[in-house]
Coordinates of C-alpha atoms in Angstrom, one line a residue:
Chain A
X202 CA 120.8 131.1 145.4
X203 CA 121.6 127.4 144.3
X204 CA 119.4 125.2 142.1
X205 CA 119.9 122.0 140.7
X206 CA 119.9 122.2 136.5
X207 CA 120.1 118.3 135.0
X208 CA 121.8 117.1 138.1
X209 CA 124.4 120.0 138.4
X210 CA 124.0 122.4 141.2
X211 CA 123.6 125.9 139.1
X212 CA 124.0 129.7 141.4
X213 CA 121.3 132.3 140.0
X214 CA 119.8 135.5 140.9
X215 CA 116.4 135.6 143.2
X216 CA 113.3 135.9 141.4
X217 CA 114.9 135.2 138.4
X218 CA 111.7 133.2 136.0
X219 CA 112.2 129.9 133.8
X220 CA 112.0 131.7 130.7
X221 CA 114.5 134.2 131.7
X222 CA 116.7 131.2 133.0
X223 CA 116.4 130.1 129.8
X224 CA 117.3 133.3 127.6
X225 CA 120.2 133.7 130.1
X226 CA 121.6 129.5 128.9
X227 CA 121.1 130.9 125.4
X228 CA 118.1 128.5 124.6
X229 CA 115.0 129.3 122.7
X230 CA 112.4 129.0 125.7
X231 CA 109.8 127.2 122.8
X232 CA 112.1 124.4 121.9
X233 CA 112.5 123.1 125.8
X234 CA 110.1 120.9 127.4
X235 CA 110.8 122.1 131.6
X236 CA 110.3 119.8 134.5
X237 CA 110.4 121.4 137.7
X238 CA 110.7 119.4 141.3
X239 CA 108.8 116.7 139.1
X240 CA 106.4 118.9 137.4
X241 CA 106.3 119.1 133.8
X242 CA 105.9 123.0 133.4
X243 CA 103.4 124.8 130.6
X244 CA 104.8 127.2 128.3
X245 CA 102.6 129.8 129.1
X246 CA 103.8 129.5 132.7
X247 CA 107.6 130.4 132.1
X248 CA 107.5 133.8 132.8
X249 CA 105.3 133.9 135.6
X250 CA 107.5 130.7 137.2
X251 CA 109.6 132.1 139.7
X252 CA 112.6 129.7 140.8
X253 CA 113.1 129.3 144.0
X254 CA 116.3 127.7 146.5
X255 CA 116.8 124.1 146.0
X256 CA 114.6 124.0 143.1
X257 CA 115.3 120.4 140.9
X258 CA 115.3 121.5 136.8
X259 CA 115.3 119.0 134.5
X260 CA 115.7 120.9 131.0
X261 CA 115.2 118.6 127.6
X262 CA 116.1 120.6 124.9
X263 CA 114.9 120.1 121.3
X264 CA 116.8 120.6 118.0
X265 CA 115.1 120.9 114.4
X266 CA 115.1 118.0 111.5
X267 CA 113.1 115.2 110.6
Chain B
X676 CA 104.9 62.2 108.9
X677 CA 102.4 65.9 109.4
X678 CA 103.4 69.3 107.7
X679 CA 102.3 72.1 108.1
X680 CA 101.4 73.8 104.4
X681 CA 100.3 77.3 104.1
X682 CA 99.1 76.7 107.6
X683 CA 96.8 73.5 107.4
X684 CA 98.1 70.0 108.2
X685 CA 99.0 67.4 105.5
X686 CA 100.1 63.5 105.9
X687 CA 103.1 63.2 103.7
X688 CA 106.0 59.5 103.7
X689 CA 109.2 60.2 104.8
X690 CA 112.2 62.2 102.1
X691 CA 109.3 63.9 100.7
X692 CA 111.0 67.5 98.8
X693 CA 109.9 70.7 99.0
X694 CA 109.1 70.5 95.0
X695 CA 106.9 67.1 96.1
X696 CA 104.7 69.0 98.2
X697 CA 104.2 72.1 95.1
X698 CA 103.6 69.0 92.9
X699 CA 100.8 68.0 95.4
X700 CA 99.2 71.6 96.9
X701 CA 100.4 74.4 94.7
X702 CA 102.1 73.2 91.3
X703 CA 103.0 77.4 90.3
X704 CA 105.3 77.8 93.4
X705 CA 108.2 78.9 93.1
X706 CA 109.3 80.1 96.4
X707 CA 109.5 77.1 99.3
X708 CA 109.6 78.7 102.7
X709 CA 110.3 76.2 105.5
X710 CA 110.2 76.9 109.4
X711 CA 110.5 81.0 108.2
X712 CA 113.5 80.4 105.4
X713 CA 113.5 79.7 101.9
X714 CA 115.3 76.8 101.0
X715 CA 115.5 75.0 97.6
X716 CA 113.2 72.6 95.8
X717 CA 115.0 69.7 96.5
X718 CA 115.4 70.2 100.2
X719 CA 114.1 67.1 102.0
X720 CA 111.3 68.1 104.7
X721 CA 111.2 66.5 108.2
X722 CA 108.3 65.6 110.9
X723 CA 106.3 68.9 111.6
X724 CA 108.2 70.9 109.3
X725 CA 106.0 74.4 108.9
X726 CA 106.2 75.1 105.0
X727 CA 104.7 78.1 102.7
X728 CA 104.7 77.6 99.2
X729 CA 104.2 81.0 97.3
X730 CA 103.7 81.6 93.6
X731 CA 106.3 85.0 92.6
X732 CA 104.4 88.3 91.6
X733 CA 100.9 86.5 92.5
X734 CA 98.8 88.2 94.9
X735 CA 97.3 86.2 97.4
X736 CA 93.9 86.7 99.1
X737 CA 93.5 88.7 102.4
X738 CA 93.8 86.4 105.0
X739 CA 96.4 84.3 103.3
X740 CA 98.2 87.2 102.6
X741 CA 98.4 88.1 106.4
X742 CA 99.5 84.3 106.9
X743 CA 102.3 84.8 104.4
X744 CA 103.4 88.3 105.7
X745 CA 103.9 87.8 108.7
X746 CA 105.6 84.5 108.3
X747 CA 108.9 85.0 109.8
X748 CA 107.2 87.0 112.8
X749 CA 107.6 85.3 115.7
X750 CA 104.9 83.5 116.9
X751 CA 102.5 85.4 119.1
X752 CA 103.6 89.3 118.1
X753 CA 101.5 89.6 114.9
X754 CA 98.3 89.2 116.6
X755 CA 99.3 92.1 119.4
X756 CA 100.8 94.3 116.9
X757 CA 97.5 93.4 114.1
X758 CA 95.6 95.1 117.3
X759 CA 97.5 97.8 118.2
X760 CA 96.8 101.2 116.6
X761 CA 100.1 104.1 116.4
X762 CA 99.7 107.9 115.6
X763 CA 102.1 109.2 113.3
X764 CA 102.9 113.1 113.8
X765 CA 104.7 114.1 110.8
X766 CA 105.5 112.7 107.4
X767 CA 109.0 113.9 106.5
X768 CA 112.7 112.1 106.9
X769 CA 111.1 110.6 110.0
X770 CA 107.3 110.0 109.7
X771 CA 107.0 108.2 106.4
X772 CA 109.9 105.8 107.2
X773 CA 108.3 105.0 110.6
X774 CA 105.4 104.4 109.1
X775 CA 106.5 102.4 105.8
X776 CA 108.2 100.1 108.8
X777 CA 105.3 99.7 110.6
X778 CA 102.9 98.8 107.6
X779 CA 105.8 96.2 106.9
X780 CA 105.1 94.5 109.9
X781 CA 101.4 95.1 110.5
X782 CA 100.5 97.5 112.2
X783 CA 96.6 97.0 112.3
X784 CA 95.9 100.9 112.6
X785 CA 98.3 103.9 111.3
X786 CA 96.8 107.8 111.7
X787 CA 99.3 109.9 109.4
X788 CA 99.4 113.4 110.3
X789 CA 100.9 116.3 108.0
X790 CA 100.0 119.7 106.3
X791 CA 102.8 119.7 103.4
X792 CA 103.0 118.4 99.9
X793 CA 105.9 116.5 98.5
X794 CA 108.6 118.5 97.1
X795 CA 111.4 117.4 95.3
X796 CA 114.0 118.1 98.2
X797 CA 112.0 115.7 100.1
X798 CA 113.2 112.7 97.6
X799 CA 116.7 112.6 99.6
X800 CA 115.0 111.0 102.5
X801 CA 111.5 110.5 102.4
X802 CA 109.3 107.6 101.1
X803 CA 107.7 109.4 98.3
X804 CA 108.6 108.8 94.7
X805 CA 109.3 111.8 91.6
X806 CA 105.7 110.8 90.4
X807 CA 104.1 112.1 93.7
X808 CA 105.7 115.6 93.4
X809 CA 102.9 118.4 94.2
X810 CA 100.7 115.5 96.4
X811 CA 99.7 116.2 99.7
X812 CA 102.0 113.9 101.6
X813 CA 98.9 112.2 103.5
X814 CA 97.6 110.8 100.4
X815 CA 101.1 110.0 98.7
X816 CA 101.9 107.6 102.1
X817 CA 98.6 106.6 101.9
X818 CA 99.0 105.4 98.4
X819 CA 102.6 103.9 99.1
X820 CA 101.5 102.1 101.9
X821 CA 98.8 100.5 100.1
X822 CA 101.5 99.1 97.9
X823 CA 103.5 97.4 100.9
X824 CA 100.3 96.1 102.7
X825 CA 96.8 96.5 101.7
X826 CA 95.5 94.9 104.7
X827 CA 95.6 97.6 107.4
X828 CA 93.2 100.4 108.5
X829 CA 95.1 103.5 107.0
X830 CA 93.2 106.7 108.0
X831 CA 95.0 110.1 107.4
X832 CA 94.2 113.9 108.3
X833 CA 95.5 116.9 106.2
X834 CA 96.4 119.5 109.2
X835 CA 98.4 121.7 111.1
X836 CA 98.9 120.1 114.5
X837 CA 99.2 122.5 117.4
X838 CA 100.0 121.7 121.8
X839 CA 96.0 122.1 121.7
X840 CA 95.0 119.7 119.1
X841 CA 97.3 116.6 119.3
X842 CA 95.6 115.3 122.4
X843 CA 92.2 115.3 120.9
X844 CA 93.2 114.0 117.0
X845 CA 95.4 110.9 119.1
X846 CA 92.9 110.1 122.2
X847 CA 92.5 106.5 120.2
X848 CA 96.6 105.5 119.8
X849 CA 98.3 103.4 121.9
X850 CA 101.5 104.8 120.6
X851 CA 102.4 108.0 119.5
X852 CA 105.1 108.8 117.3
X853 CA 106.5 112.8 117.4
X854 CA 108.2 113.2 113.5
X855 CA 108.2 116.5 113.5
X856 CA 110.9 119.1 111.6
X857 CA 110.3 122.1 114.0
X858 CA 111.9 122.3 117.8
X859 CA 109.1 124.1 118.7
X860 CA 106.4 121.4 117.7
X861 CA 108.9 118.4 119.2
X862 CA 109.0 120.2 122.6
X863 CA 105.4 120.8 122.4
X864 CA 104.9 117.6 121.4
X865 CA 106.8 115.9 124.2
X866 CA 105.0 118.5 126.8
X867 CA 101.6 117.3 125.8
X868 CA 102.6 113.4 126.2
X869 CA 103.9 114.2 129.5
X870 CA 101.0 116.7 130.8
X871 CA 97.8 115.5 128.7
X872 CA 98.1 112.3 127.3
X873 CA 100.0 110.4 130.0
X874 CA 99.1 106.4 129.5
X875 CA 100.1 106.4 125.9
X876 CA 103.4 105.4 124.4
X877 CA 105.8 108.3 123.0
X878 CA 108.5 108.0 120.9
X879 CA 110.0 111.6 120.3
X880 CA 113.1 112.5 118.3
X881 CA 116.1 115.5 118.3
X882 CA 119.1 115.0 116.9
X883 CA 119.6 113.5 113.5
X884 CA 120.8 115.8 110.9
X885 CA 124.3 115.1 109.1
X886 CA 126.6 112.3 108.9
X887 CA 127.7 112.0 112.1
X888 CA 128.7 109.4 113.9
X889 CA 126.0 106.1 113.8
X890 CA 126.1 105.6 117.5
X891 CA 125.8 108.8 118.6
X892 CA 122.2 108.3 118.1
X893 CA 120.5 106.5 121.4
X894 CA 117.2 105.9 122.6
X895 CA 116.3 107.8 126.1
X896 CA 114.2 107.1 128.7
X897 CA 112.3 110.0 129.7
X898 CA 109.5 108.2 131.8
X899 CA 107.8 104.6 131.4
X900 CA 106.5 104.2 127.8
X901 CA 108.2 107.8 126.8
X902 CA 111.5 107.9 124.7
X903 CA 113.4 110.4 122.7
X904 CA 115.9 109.1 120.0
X905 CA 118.5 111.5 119.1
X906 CA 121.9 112.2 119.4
X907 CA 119.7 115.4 121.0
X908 CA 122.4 118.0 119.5
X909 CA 122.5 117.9 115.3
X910 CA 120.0 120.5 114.4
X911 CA 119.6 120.7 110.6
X912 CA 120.5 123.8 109.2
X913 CA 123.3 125.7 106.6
X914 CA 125.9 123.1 106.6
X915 CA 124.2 120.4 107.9
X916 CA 121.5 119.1 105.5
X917 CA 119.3 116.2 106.4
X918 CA 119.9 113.0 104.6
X919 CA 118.2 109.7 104.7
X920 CA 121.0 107.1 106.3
X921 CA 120.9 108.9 109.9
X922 CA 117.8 109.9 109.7
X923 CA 116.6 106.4 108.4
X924 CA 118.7 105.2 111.7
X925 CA 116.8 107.3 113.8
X926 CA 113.5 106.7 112.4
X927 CA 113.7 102.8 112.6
X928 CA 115.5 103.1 116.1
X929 CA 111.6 105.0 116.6
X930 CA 109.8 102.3 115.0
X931 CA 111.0 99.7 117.1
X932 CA 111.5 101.3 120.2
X933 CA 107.2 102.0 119.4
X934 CA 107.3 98.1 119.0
X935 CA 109.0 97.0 122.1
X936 CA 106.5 99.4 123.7
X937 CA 103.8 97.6 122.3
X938 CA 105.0 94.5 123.2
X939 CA 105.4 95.5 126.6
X940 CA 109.0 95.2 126.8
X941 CA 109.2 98.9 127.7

């Protein structure tokens, strides 16, 4: 099924969770702040997020240092 | 002709010199500031001219203090930004140089946040000095501030921050600045500004580790009055230390991006 990822359409599996999205981009799931259709997303809800068709992620990822 | 002299009016004849007016008001001065730029003694004032006269090494009292600070402000911001309160997450590369920036230009409140104590391989970055080894970094700012500008409210609170917490400890800021180390605390960070705390200013940061290029470093709009300066891809780590020029750029792009939200130009 197709999603939108930061704009780009993006083909995953059915009932496929934002965390496991995430594993499966090779990003640490704690380090990205997940906005989904307009919703900014809790980190407890990742796994438990299913993603659906036509689903609009907007992923900003975080890098250590300051 | 009127002046202005260390803001109250004066009658003064025509070709009167900077070192005239000292002779009259202030005979220690040393430095002549006129219209917000030193000039030399013998430099001829004009109708309305807006002069400061200051004495080198003295230390003036409170209010004329402010006065002097905040001299080359222009007109109108120091009075918002005397008012306007900023939470500081953080006192590392990022968080002490925001905040040593802010205290420059009067900030009336700062809250510093941090659970750490200087170390020495904080000294490549950080604005803490040799003699503040083995402090806890919320009373070595504190202290350091105090130095730059006695004259703001500088309250400080020795914790670990968590998702749960930040809301609560920054209900008061206007503006909150995320200076954290750890990815994990940045996203959290950013998450609770966007679910918890929405109203407040946010300026977050990812991306600044290295010598990379200066303008890779930009200042991104995530919503109204929420930003994320960053090149948003340097992660410090083996190879890639952190050093104070970039992330000096980053933190100042931070302290003036918190500016222009309390200004209301973002």
């Amino acid at each position: 099924m197709k999603i939108q990822c930061n704009g780009k359409d993006t083909i995953i599996d059915e009932g496929v969770s934002i965390e496991k999205l995430l594993l499966e981009l090779a990003l640490n799931p704690d380090t990205v702040v997940v906005e989904c259709n307009e919703r900014i997303i809790l980190r407890e809800d990742y796994g438990s997020h299913i993603l659906v068709e036509g689903d609009e992620l907007e992923l900003i990822r975080f890098v250590g240092g300051g | 002709m009127m002046l202005q002299v260390n803001e109250q009016p004066y009658r003064f004849q025509p070709g009167v010199r900077a070192l005239d007016l000292a002779a009259e008001i202030k005979p220690d001065a040393d430095v002549f500031i006129v219209n917000g730029f030193p000039v030399g003694a013998e430099t001829i004032l004009a109708d309305g001219d807006c002069c400061w006269l200051i004495r080198k090494g003295e230390r003036p009292a409170a209010d004329e203090m402010e006065r002097l600070l905040y001299a080359r402000h222009t007109p109108g911001v120091h009075a918002r930004i005397k008012s306007s309160f900023v939470g500081i997450m953080g006192l590392g590369g990022l968080g002490s140089v925001v905040a040593v920036s802010l205290a420059r230009i009067g900030i009336g409140r700062l809250l510093l946040a941090d659970f750490d104590v200087v170390e020495p391989s904080n000294l490549n970055r950080q604005q803490y000095l040799v003699s503040q080894v083995g402090m806890r970094k919320v009373d070595a700012l504190k202290e350091n501030l105090a130095q730059i500008n006695p004259y703001l409210d500088v309250s400080s609170i020795n914790v670990v921050l968590t998702e749960q917490s930040i809301p609560e400890i920054f209900r008061d800021v206007d503006v909150l600045a995320e200076c954290f180390d750890s990815a994990e605390m940045k996203a959290a960070a950013l998450r609770c500004a966007l679910t918890r705390m929405s109203g407040k200013g946010f300026v977050g940061v990812s991306g600044v580790a290295g010598y990379e290029e200066n303008d890779l470093i930009t200042t991104r709009k995530i919503r109204s009055g929420v930003y994320l300066v960053g090149d948003g891809e340097t992660a410090a780590g083996p190879g890639q230390g952190l050093m104070a020029p970039r992330v000096g750029i980053a933190a100042n792009c931070q302290a003036n991006q918190i500016l222009r939200i309390l200004l209301g130009k973002a």
